[in-house]
Coordinates of N, CA and C in Angstrom, one line a residue:
M10 N 47.5 42.9 93.8 CA 47.5 42.0 95.0 C 46.9 40.7 94.6
N11 N 47.4 39.7 95.1 CA 47.0 38.3 94.8 C 45.6 38.0 95.5
I12 N 44.9 37.1 94.9 CA 43.5 36.8 95.4 C 43.7 36.1 96.7
R13 N 44.7 35.2 96.9 CA 44.8 34.5 98.1 C 45.2 35.5 99.3
K14 N 46.0 36.5 99.0 CA 46.3 37.5 100.0 C 45.1 38.3 100.4
M15 N 44.3 38.6 99.4 CA 43.1 39.4 99.7 C 42.1 38.5 100.5
A16 N 42.1 37.3 100.2 CA 41.2 36.4 100.9 C 41.6 36.3 102.4
R17 N 42.9 36.2 102.6 CA 43.4 36.1 104.0 C 43.2 37.4 104.7
R18 N 43.3 38.5 104.0 CA 43.1 39.8 104.6 C 41.6 40.0 105.1
F19 N 40.7 39.5 104.3 CA 39.3 39.6 104.7 C 38.8 38.3 105.4
K20 N 39.7 37.4 105.6 CA 39.4 36.1 106.3 C 38.3 35.3 105.5
L21 N 38.6 35.2 104.2 CA 37.7 34.4 103.4 C 38.4 33.1 103.0
K22 N 37.6 32.1 102.9 CA 38.2 30.8 102.5 C 38.0 30.7 101.0
V23 N 39.1 30.4 100.3 CA 39.1 30.3 98.9 C 39.3 28.8 98.5
K24 N 38.4 28.2 97.8 CA 38.6 26.9 97.4 C 38.3 26.8 95.9
R25 N 38.9 25.8 95.3 CA 38.7 25.6 93.8 C 37.3 25.1 93.6
S26 N 36.7 25.6 92.4 CA 35.4 25.2 92.1 C 35.3 23.8 91.5
S27 N 34.2 23.2 91.7 CA 34.0 21.8 91.2 C 33.9 21.8 89.7
R28 N 34.1 20.7 89.1 CA 34.0 20.5 87.6 C 32.6 20.9 87.1
S29 N 31.6 20.5 87.9 CA 30.2 20.8 87.5 C 29.9 22.3 87.5
T30 N 30.5 23.0 88.5 CA 30.4 24.5 88.5 C 31.0 25.1 87.3
K31 N 32.2 24.7 86.9 CA 32.9 25.2 85.8 C 32.1 25.0 84.5
I32 N 31.5 23.8 84.4 CA 30.7 23.4 83.2 C 29.4 24.3 83.2
A33 N 28.8 24.5 84.4 CA 27.6 25.4 84.4 C 27.9 26.8 84.0
V34 N 29.1 27.3 84.5 CA 29.5 28.7 84.2 C 29.7 28.8 82.7
C35 N 30.5 27.8 82.1 CA 30.7 27.9 80.7 C 29.4 27.8 79.9
G36 N 28.5 26.9 80.3 CA 27.2 26.8 79.7 C 26.5 28.1 79.7
A37 N 26.5 28.8 80.8 CA 25.8 30.1 81.0 C 26.4 31.1 80.0
I38 N 27.7 31.1 79.9 CA 28.4 32.0 79.0 C 28.0 31.7 77.6
V39 N 28.0 30.5 77.2 CA 27.6 30.1 75.8 C 26.2 30.5 75.5
V40 N 25.3 30.2 76.5 CA 23.9 30.6 76.3 C 23.8 32.2 76.2
S41 N 24.5 32.9 77.0 CA 24.5 34.3 76.9 C 25.0 34.9 75.6
V42 N 26.1 34.3 75.1 CA 26.6 34.7 73.8 C 25.6 34.5 72.7
I43 N 25.0 33.3 72.7 CA 24.0 32.9 71.7 C 22.8 33.9 71.8
S44 N 22.4 34.2 73.0 CA 21.3 35.1 73.2 C 21.6 36.5 72.7
L45 N 22.8 37.0 72.9 CA 23.2 38.3 72.4 C 23.3 38.3 70.9
L46 N 23.8 37.2 70.3 CA 23.8 37.2 68.8 C 22.4 37.2 68.3
A47 N 21.5 36.5 68.9 CA 20.1 36.5 68.4 C 19.4 37.8 68.6
L48 N 19.7 38.5 69.7 CA 19.2 39.8 70.0 C 19.8 40.8 68.9
H49 N 21.0 40.7 68.6 CA 21.6 41.6 67.6 C 21.0 41.4 66.3
A50 N 20.8 40.1 65.9 CA 20.1 39.9 64.6 C 18.7 40.4 64.6
S51 N 18.0 40.2 65.7 CA 16.6 40.7 65.8 C 16.6 42.3 65.7
T52 N 17.6 42.9 66.3 CA 17.7 44.4 66.3 C 17.9 44.8 64.9
Q53 N 18.8 44.2 64.2 CA 19.1 44.6 62.8 C 17.8 44.4 61.9
D54 N 17.1 43.3 62.1 CA 15.9 43.1 61.4 C 14.9 44.2 61.7
A55 N 14.8 44.6 62.9 CA 13.8 45.7 63.3 C 14.3 47.0 62.7
Q56 N 15.6 47.3 62.7 CA 16.0 48.5 62.1 C 15.8 48.5 60.6
A57 N 15.9 47.4 59.9 CA 15.6 47.4 58.5 C 14.2 47.6 58.3
Q58 N 13.3 47.0 59.1 CA 11.9 47.2 59.0 C 11.5 48.7 59.2
V59 N 12.2 49.3 60.2 CA 11.9 50.7 60.5 C 12.3 51.6 59.2
E60 N 13.4 51.3 58.6 CA 13.8 52.0 57.4 C 12.8 51.8 56.3
A61 N 12.3 50.6 56.1 CA 11.3 50.4 55.1 C 10.1 51.1 55.4
W62 N 9.6 51.2 56.6 CA 8.4 51.9 56.9 C 8.7 53.4 56.7
K63 N 9.9 53.9 57.0 CA 10.2 55.4 56.8 C 10.1 55.7 55.3
T64 N 10.6 54.8 54.5 CA 10.6 55.0 53.1 C 9.1 55.0 52.6
K65 N 8.3 54.1 53.1 CA 6.9 54.0 52.7 C 6.2 55.2 53.1
A66 N 6.5 55.7 54.3 CA 5.9 56.9 54.9 C 6.2 58.1 54.0
Q67 N 7.5 58.3 53.5 CA 7.8 59.4 52.7 C 7.1 59.3 51.3
Q68 N 7.0 58.1 50.8 CA 6.2 57.9 49.5 C 4.8 58.3 49.7
L69 N 4.2 57.9 50.8 CA 2.8 58.2 51.1 C 2.6 59.7 51.3
E70 N 3.6 60.3 51.9 CA 3.5 61.8 52.1 C 3.6 62.5 50.8
Q71 N 4.4 62.1 49.9 CA 4.5 62.7 48.6 C 3.2 62.5 47.8
E72 N 2.6 61.3 47.9 CA 1.4 61.0 47.2 C 0.3 61.9 47.8
K73 N 0.3 62.1 49.1 CA -0.7 62.9 49.8 C -0.6 64.4 49.3
N74 N 0.6 64.9 49.2 CA 0.8 66.2 48.7 C 0.4 66.4 47.3
R75 N 0.7 65.4 46.4 CA 0.2 65.4 45.0 C -1.3 65.5 44.9
L76 N -1.9 64.6 45.8 CA -3.4 64.6 45.7 C -4.0 65.9 46.3
E77 N -3.4 66.5 47.3 CA -3.9 67.7 47.8 C -3.8 68.8 46.8
D78 N -2.6 68.8 46.0 CA -2.5 69.8 45.0 C -3.5 69.6 43.9
K79 N -3.8 68.4 43.6 CA -4.8 68.1 42.5 C -6.2 68.5 43.0
I80 N -6.5 68.3 44.3 CA -7.8 68.7 44.8 C -7.9 70.2 44.8
A81 N -6.8 70.9 45.1 CA -6.8 72.4 45.2 C -7.0 72.9 43.8
N82 N -6.6 72.2 42.7 CA -6.7 72.7 41.4 C -7.9 72.3 40.6
L83 N -8.8 71.5 41.3 CA -10.0 70.9 40.6 C -10.9 72.0 40.1
G84 N -11.1 73.0 40.9 CA -12.1 74.1 40.5 C -11.5 75.2 39.6
T85 N -10.2 75.1 39.4 CA -9.6 76.2 38.5 C -9.6 75.8 37.1
L86 N -9.5 76.7 36.2 CA -9.4 76.5 34.7 C -8.3 75.6 34.4
E87 N -7.1 75.8 35.0 CA -6.0 75.0 34.7 C -6.2 73.5 35.2
G88 N -6.9 73.3 36.3 CA -7.2 72.0 36.8 C -8.2 71.3 35.8
I89 N -9.1 72.0 35.3 CA -10.1 71.4 34.4 C -9.4 71.0 33.1
K90 N -8.5 71.8 32.6 CA -7.7 71.5 31.4 C -6.9 70.3 31.6
D91 N -6.2 70.2 32.8 CA -5.4 69.0 33.1 C -6.2 67.8 33.1
I92 N -7.4 67.8 33.7 CA -8.2 66.6 33.7 C -8.7 66.2 32.3
A93 N -9.1 67.2 31.5 CA -9.5 67.0 30.2 C -8.4 66.4 29.3
Q94 N -7.2 66.9 29.5 CA -6.1 66.3 28.7 C -5.6 65.0 29.2
D95 N -5.4 64.9 30.5 CA -4.7 63.7 31.0 C -5.7 62.5 31.1
E96 N -6.9 62.7 31.6 CA -7.8 61.6 31.8 C -8.8 61.4 30.7
L97 N -9.1 62.4 29.9 CA -10.1 62.2 28.8 C -9.5 62.3 27.5
G98 N -8.2 62.7 27.4 CA -7.5 62.7 26.1 C -7.9 63.9 25.2
L99 N -8.6 64.9 25.8 CA -9.0 66.0 25.0 C -7.9 67.0 24.8
V100 N -8.0 67.8 23.7 CA -6.9 68.8 23.4 C -7.6 70.2 23.2
D101 N -6.9 71.2 23.6 CA -7.3 72.6 23.4 C -7.4 72.8 21.9
P102 N -8.5 73.4 21.4 CA -8.6 73.6 20.0 C -7.5 74.5 19.4
D103 N -6.9 75.3 20.2 CA -5.9 76.2 19.7 C -4.5 75.5 19.7
S104 N -4.4 74.3 20.2 CA -3.1 73.6 20.3 C -2.8 73.0 19.0
V105 N -1.5 72.9 18.7 CA -1.0 72.2 17.5 C -0.3 70.9 18.0
I106 N -0.7 69.8 17.4 CA -0.2 68.5 17.8 C 0.8 68.0 16.8
L107 N 2.0 67.7 17.2 CA 3.0 67.1 16.3 C 3.2 65.7 16.7
E108 N 3.0 64.8 15.7 CA 3.3 63.4 15.9 C 4.5 63.0 15.2
P109 N 5.4 62.2 15.8 CA 6.6 61.8 15.1 C 6.3 60.7 14.1
E110 N 7.0 60.7 13.0 CA 6.8 59.6 12.0 C 7.6 58.4 12.4
N111 N 7.1 57.3 12.1 CA 7.8 56.0 12.5 C 8.7 55.6 11.4

């Protein structure tokens, strides 16, 4: 159905919009599109930041688990040996050390 016929049916007056109204509507559309593009870019930046924080959280969780295991092993004989070897450079007297020739 044509707009003019619908207007007559509902007894509405239809008149052409002025040039300033058309410019205002076009301006509003342009501003809306620019705003949507800026919002989209902002959303992508936020999503990238969320992914970076998730990666960091996973790394921290792994480090926490490693430290918890290390704490749990501190009082055991194996834990003491690990500290002596890794941090102090000590070697078990029964161990054989092979060094490659250069």
